[in-house]
Amino acid sequence: MPSDRRHPRKRTRPLASGRLPILHAIAGIPLLWGAALLAALPLTAGCGAILALYVAVMLVYSLRLKDLRYVDAVVLGGGYTLRVLAGTWAIGQAVDPWLAAWCLPTFFGLALLKRRAELAASASHPGAAHARAYAAADARALDIVGRVAVGLGLAALAIRPFVLAGRA
């Protein structure tokens, strides 16, 4: 992607830098999908379903949703949460609702704060970095909403012991 070639960090990645030819990357796709499917075979059906949902969501994200303000952060936060939930299923543990209560707002907030950092990088290196569909006017809102969302995740962790103690 041309924007990756201009990005201060992404431009050193194998595809963006040209060290890995695009045709080689395309040829590797079936091999990597096959390896992923083989690795997923021993997992439970529930874990496999979560992984399939994650793959579908991330494909839609990569093709379209990453360019929609705020939607991109919601999808990223949900995707990271799906990965955590798949991990709990993969090790045979029940999903703790408090874990999801922490993951969703925290990952959403971190995605917004990352976009805020990308805006700052865009300002200091014009034409190099990109912040998806965000503009300089979004910086304050990204900062505030990102911090509040992370704070909500931390609040969920903070109140968990009190709620669980009240049930005992």
PDB file of C-alpha atoms in Angstrom:
ATOM      1  CA  MET A   1       0.000   0.000   0.000  1.00  0.00           C
ATOM      2  CA  PRO A   2       1.463   3.395  -0.916  1.00  0.00           C
ATOM      3  CA  SER A   3       0.605   4.894   2.485  1.00  0.00           C
ATOM      4  CA  ASP A   4       2.609   2.121   4.198  1.00  0.00           C
ATOM      5  CA  ARG A   5       5.644   3.037   2.071  1.00  0.00           C
ATOM      6  CA  ARG A   6       5.443   6.608   3.422  1.00  0.00           C
ATOM      7  CA  HIS A   7       4.786   5.633   7.057  1.00  0.00           C
ATOM      8  CA  PRO A   8       7.813   6.146   9.368  1.00  0.00           C
ATOM      9  CA  ARG A   9       7.644   2.605  10.817  1.00  0.00           C
ATOM     10  CA  LYS A  10       5.578   0.603   8.354  1.00  0.00           C
ATOM     11  CA  ARG A  11       7.873   1.452   5.463  1.00  0.00           C
ATOM     12  CA  THR A  12      10.497  -0.948   6.867  1.00  0.00           C
ATOM     13  CA  ARG A  13       8.143  -3.933   6.736  1.00  0.00           C
ATOM     14  CA  PRO A  14       9.053  -6.547   4.116  1.00  0.00           C
ATOM     15  CA  LEU A  15       6.213  -5.801   1.686  1.00  0.00           C
ATOM     16  CA  ALA A  16       6.264  -2.030   2.037  1.00  0.00           C
ATOM     17  CA  SER A  17      10.047  -1.879   1.662  1.00  0.00           C
ATOM     18  CA  GLY A  18      10.073  -4.226  -1.329  1.00  0.00           C
ATOM     19  CA  ARG A  19      12.256  -6.861   0.385  1.00  0.00           C
ATOM     20  CA  LEU A  20       9.395  -9.333  -0.069  1.00  0.00           C
ATOM     21  CA  PRO A  21       7.966  -9.264  -3.599  1.00  0.00           C
ATOM     22  CA  ILE A  22       4.179  -9.012  -3.737  1.00  0.00           C
ATOM     23  CA  LEU A  23       3.937 -12.180  -5.848  1.00  0.00           C
ATOM     24  CA  HIS A  24       5.818 -14.145  -3.178  1.00  0.00           C
ATOM     25  CA  ALA A  25       3.447 -12.842  -0.515  1.00  0.00           C
ATOM     26  CA  ILE A  26       0.415 -13.808  -2.614  1.00  0.00           C
ATOM     27  CA  ALA A  27       1.872 -17.260  -3.235  1.00  0.00           C
ATOM     28  CA  GLY A  28       2.334 -17.712   0.515  1.00  0.00           C
ATOM     29  CA  ILE A  29      -1.313 -17.019   1.330  1.00  0.00           C
ATOM     30  CA  PRO A  30      -2.606 -20.576   0.686  1.00  0.00           C
ATOM     31  CA  LEU A  31       0.290 -22.035   2.655  1.00  0.00           C
ATOM     32  CA  LEU A  32      -0.364 -19.794   5.634  1.00  0.00           C
ATOM     33  CA  TRP A  33      -4.132 -20.429   5.527  1.00  0.00           C
ATOM     34  CA  GLY A  34      -3.469 -24.164   5.387  1.00  0.00           C
ATOM     35  CA  ALA A  35      -1.091 -23.982   8.342  1.00  0.00           C
ATOM     36  CA  ALA A  36      -3.629 -21.920  10.309  1.00  0.00           C
ATOM     37  CA  LEU A  37      -6.400 -24.437   9.608  1.00  0.00           C
ATOM     38  CA  LEU A  38      -4.185 -27.337  10.673  1.00  0.00           C
ATOM     39  CA  ALA A  39      -3.236 -25.516  13.863  1.00  0.00           C
ATOM     40  CA  ALA A  40      -6.932 -24.850  14.611  1.00  0.00           C
ATOM     41  CA  LEU A  41      -8.053 -28.469  14.175  1.00  0.00           C
ATOM     42  CA  PRO A  42      -7.483 -29.496  17.815  1.00  0.00           C
ATOM     43  CA  LEU A  43      -9.444 -26.498  19.128  1.00  0.00           C
ATOM     44  CA  THR A  44     -13.016 -26.749  20.342  1.00  0.00           C
ATOM     45  CA  ALA A  45     -15.857 -25.833  18.006  1.00  0.00           C
ATOM     46  CA  GLY A  46     -16.607 -22.713  20.080  1.00  0.00           C
ATOM     47  CA  CYS A  47     -13.030 -21.527  19.817  1.00  0.00           C
ATOM     48  CA  GLY A  48     -13.053 -22.250  16.088  1.00  0.00           C
ATOM     49  CA  ALA A  49     -16.246 -20.245  15.689  1.00  0.00           C
ATOM     50  CA  ILE A  50     -14.718 -17.263  17.494  1.00  0.00           C
ATOM     51  CA  LEU A  51     -11.615 -17.489  15.309  1.00  0.00           C
ATOM     52  CA  ALA A  52     -13.739 -17.692  12.149  1.00  0.00           C
ATOM     53  CA  LEU A  53     -15.697 -14.632  13.284  1.00  0.00           C
ATOM     54  CA  TYR A  54     -12.438 -12.824  14.010  1.00  0.00           C
ATOM     55  CA  VAL A  55     -11.045 -13.620  10.546  1.00  0.00           C
ATOM     56  CA  ALA A  56     -14.262 -12.458   8.860  1.00  0.00           C
ATOM     57  CA  VAL A  57     -14.372  -9.218  10.845  1.00  0.00           C
ATOM     58  CA  MET A  58     -10.702  -8.467  10.182  1.00  0.00           C
ATOM     59  CA  LEU A  59     -11.121  -9.092   6.452  1.00  0.00           C
ATOM     60  CA  VAL A  60     -14.012  -6.608   6.333  1.00  0.00           C
ATOM     61  CA  TYR A  61     -11.941  -4.234   8.470  1.00  0.00           C
ATOM     62  CA  SER A  62      -8.980  -4.460   6.088  1.00  0.00           C
ATOM     63  CA  LEU A  63     -11.110  -3.965   2.996  1.00  0.00           C
ATOM     64  CA  ARG A  64     -13.387  -1.171   4.175  1.00  0.00           C
ATOM     65  CA  LEU A  65     -13.913  -0.474   7.868  1.00  0.00           C
ATOM     66  CA  LYS A  66     -10.386   0.768   8.611  1.00  0.00           C
ATOM     67  CA  ASP A  67     -11.203   3.932   6.681  1.00  0.00           C
ATOM     68  CA  LEU A  68     -14.300   4.836   8.741  1.00  0.00           C
ATOM     69  CA  ARG A  69     -13.714   7.193  11.646  1.00  0.00           C
ATOM     70  CA  TYR A  70     -14.434   5.662  15.036  1.00  0.00           C
ATOM     71  CA  VAL A  71     -15.824   2.491  13.419  1.00  0.00           C
ATOM     72  CA  ASP A  72     -12.230   1.386  12.904  1.00  0.00           C
ATOM     73  CA  ALA A  73     -11.524   1.694  16.634  1.00  0.00           C
ATOM     74  CA  VAL A  74     -14.715  -0.161  17.585  1.00  0.00           C
ATOM     75  CA  VAL A  75     -13.820  -3.012  15.223  1.00  0.00           C
ATOM     76  CA  LEU A  76     -10.230  -3.159  16.463  1.00  0.00           C
ATOM     77  CA  GLY A  77     -11.370  -3.202  20.091  1.00  0.00           C
ATOM     78  CA  GLY A  78     -13.878  -5.937  19.325  1.00  0.00           C
ATOM     79  CA  GLY A  79     -11.279  -7.898  17.359  1.00  0.00           C
ATOM     80  CA  TYR A  80      -8.735  -7.782  20.162  1.00  0.00           C
ATOM     81  CA  THR A  81     -11.458  -8.862  22.576  1.00  0.00           C
ATOM     82  CA  LEU A  82     -12.361 -11.796  20.319  1.00  0.00           C
ATOM     83  CA  ARG A  83      -8.719 -12.866  20.390  1.00  0.00           C
ATOM     84  CA  VAL A  84      -8.698 -12.845  24.186  1.00  0.00           C
ATOM     85  CA  LEU A  85     -11.981 -14.786  24.309  1.00  0.00           C
ATOM     86  CA  ALA A  86     -10.657 -17.330  21.792  1.00  0.00           C
ATOM     87  CA  GLY A  87      -7.620 -17.762  24.010  1.00  0.00           C
ATOM     88  CA  THR A  88      -9.754 -18.505  27.070  1.00  0.00           C
ATOM     89  CA  TRP A  89     -11.713 -21.086  25.088  1.00  0.00           C
ATOM     90  CA  ALA A  90      -8.512 -22.560  23.653  1.00  0.00           C
ATOM     91  CA  ILE A  91      -7.208 -23.320  27.144  1.00  0.00           C
ATOM     92  CA  GLY A  92     -10.567 -24.690  28.276  1.00  0.00           C
ATOM     93  CA  GLN A  93     -11.536 -21.859  30.590  1.00  0.00           C
ATOM     94  CA  ALA A  94     -14.928 -20.259  30.958  1.00  0.00           C
ATOM     95  CA  VAL A  95     -15.100 -16.699  29.695  1.00  0.00           C
ATOM     96  CA  ASP A  96     -15.084 -14.286  32.618  1.00  0.00           C
ATOM     97  CA  PRO A  97     -17.570 -11.466  31.877  1.00  0.00           C
ATOM     98  CA  TRP A  98     -15.293  -9.114  33.818  1.00  0.00           C
ATOM     99  CA  LEU A  99     -12.522  -9.856  31.358  1.00  0.00           C
ATOM    100  CA  ALA A 100     -14.777  -8.760  28.500  1.00  0.00           C
ATOM    101  CA  ALA A 101     -15.863  -5.734  30.565  1.00  0.00           C
ATOM    102  CA  TRP A 102     -12.201  -4.753  30.755  1.00  0.00           C
ATOM    103  CA  CYS A 103     -11.216  -5.697  27.191  1.00  0.00           C
ATOM    104  CA  LEU A 104     -13.871  -3.897  25.180  1.00  0.00           C
ATOM    105  CA  PRO A 105     -13.470  -0.349  26.507  1.00  0.00           C
ATOM    106  CA  THR A 106      -9.725  -0.674  27.054  1.00  0.00           C
ATOM    107  CA  PHE A 107      -8.945  -1.911  23.547  1.00  0.00           C
ATOM    108  CA  PHE A 108     -11.346   0.626  22.011  1.00  0.00           C
ATOM    109  CA  GLY A 109      -9.673   3.414  23.970  1.00  0.00           C
ATOM    110  CA  LEU A 110      -6.186   2.247  23.046  1.00  0.00           C
ATOM    111  CA  ALA A 111      -7.162   2.154  19.364  1.00  0.00           C
ATOM    112  CA  LEU A 112      -8.386   5.752  19.614  1.00  0.00           C
ATOM    113  CA  LEU A 113      -5.227   6.836  21.408  1.00  0.00           C
ATOM    114  CA  LYS A 114      -3.158   5.166  18.687  1.00  0.00           C
ATOM    115  CA  ARG A 115      -5.030   7.199  16.083  1.00  0.00           C
ATOM    116  CA  ARG A 116      -4.299  10.285  18.194  1.00  0.00           C
ATOM    117  CA  ALA A 117      -0.589   9.416  18.172  1.00  0.00           C
ATOM    118  CA  GLU A 118      -0.732   8.945  14.399  1.00  0.00           C
ATOM    119  CA  LEU A 119      -2.259  12.411  14.057  1.00  0.00           C
ATOM    120  CA  ALA A 120       0.635  13.834  16.073  1.00  0.00           C
ATOM    121  CA  ALA A 121       3.104  11.984  13.838  1.00  0.00           C
ATOM    122  CA  SER A 122       1.314  13.332  10.755  1.00  0.00           C
ATOM    123  CA  ALA A 123       1.671  16.863  12.069  1.00  0.00           C
ATOM    124  CA  SER A 124       5.399  16.499  12.702  1.00  0.00           C
ATOM    125  CA  HIS A 125       6.117  14.575   9.456  1.00  0.00           C
ATOM    126  CA  PRO A 126       3.631  15.809   6.835  1.00  0.00           C
ATOM    127  CA  GLY A 127       3.006  13.287   4.093  1.00  0.00           C
ATOM    128  CA  ALA A 128       4.780  10.488   5.962  1.00  0.00           C
ATOM    129  CA  ALA A 129       2.398   9.053   8.534  1.00  0.00           C
ATOM    130  CA  HIS A 130      -1.320   8.647   8.182  1.00  0.00           C
ATOM    131  CA  ALA A 131      -4.125   8.510  10.700  1.00  0.00           C
ATOM    132  CA  ARG A 132      -6.730   6.779   8.534  1.00  0.00           C
ATOM    133  CA  ALA A 133      -9.824   8.977   8.127  1.00  0.00           C
ATOM    134  CA  TYR A 134      -9.009  11.243  11.055  1.00  0.00           C
ATOM    135  CA  ALA A 135      -8.142  14.910  10.747  1.00  0.00           C
ATOM    136  CA  ALA A 136      -6.308  17.289  13.049  1.00  0.00           C
ATOM    137  CA  ALA A 137      -9.689  18.554  14.286  1.00  0.00           C
ATOM    138  CA  ASP A 138     -10.364  15.062  15.719  1.00  0.00           C
ATOM    139  CA  ALA A 139      -7.297  15.053  17.971  1.00  0.00           C
ATOM    140  CA  ARG A 140      -8.947  16.376  21.132  1.00  0.00           C
ATOM    141  CA  ALA A 141     -11.972  14.076  20.832  1.00  0.00           C
ATOM    142  CA  LEU A 142      -9.725  11.072  20.192  1.00  0.00           C
ATOM    143  CA  ASP A 143      -7.683  11.953  23.262  1.00  0.00           C
ATOM    144  CA  ILE A 144     -10.685  12.475  25.539  1.00  0.00           C
ATOM    145  CA  VAL A 145     -12.785   9.523  24.381  1.00  0.00           C
ATOM    146  CA  GLY A 146      -9.729   7.256  24.308  1.00  0.00           C
ATOM    147  CA  ARG A 147      -8.769   8.122  27.867  1.00  0.00           C
ATOM    148  CA  VAL A 148     -12.352   7.809  29.137  1.00  0.00           C
ATOM    149  CA  ALA A 149     -12.737   4.399  27.482  1.00  0.00           C
ATOM    150  CA  VAL A 150      -9.501   3.109  29.022  1.00  0.00           C
ATOM    151  CA  GLY A 151     -10.669   4.537  32.343  1.00  0.00           C
ATOM    152  CA  LEU A 152     -13.938   2.607  32.046  1.00  0.00           C
ATOM    153  CA  GLY A 153     -11.972  -0.578  31.511  1.00  0.00           C
ATOM    154  CA  LEU A 154      -9.894   0.133  34.596  1.00  0.00           C
ATOM    155  CA  ALA A 155     -13.062   0.955  36.544  1.00  0.00           C
ATOM    156  CA  ALA A 156     -14.456  -2.474  35.647  1.00  0.00           C
ATOM    157  CA  LEU A 157     -11.349  -4.058  37.134  1.00  0.00           C
ATOM    158  CA  ALA A 158     -11.551  -1.851  40.204  1.00  0.00           C
ATOM    159  CA  ILE A 159     -15.175  -2.653  41.050  1.00  0.00           C
ATOM    160  CA  ARG A 160     -14.946  -6.389  40.258  1.00  0.00           C
ATOM    161  CA  PRO A 161     -13.779  -7.443  43.748  1.00  0.00           C
ATOM    162  CA  PHE A 162     -16.540  -5.442  45.419  1.00  0.00           C
ATOM    163  CA  VAL A 163     -19.253  -6.877  43.193  1.00  0.00           C
ATOM    164  CA  LEU A 164     -17.958 -10.415  43.665  1.00  0.00           C
ATOM    165  CA  ALA A 165     -17.681  -9.904  47.449  1.00  0.00           C
ATOM    166  CA  GLY A 166     -21.315  -8.761  47.522  1.00  0.00           C
ATOM    167  CA  ARG A 167     -22.396 -12.047  45.889  1.00  0.00           C
ATOM    168  CA  ALA A 168     -20.658 -14.191  48.489  1.00  0.00           C
TER     169      ALA A 168
END
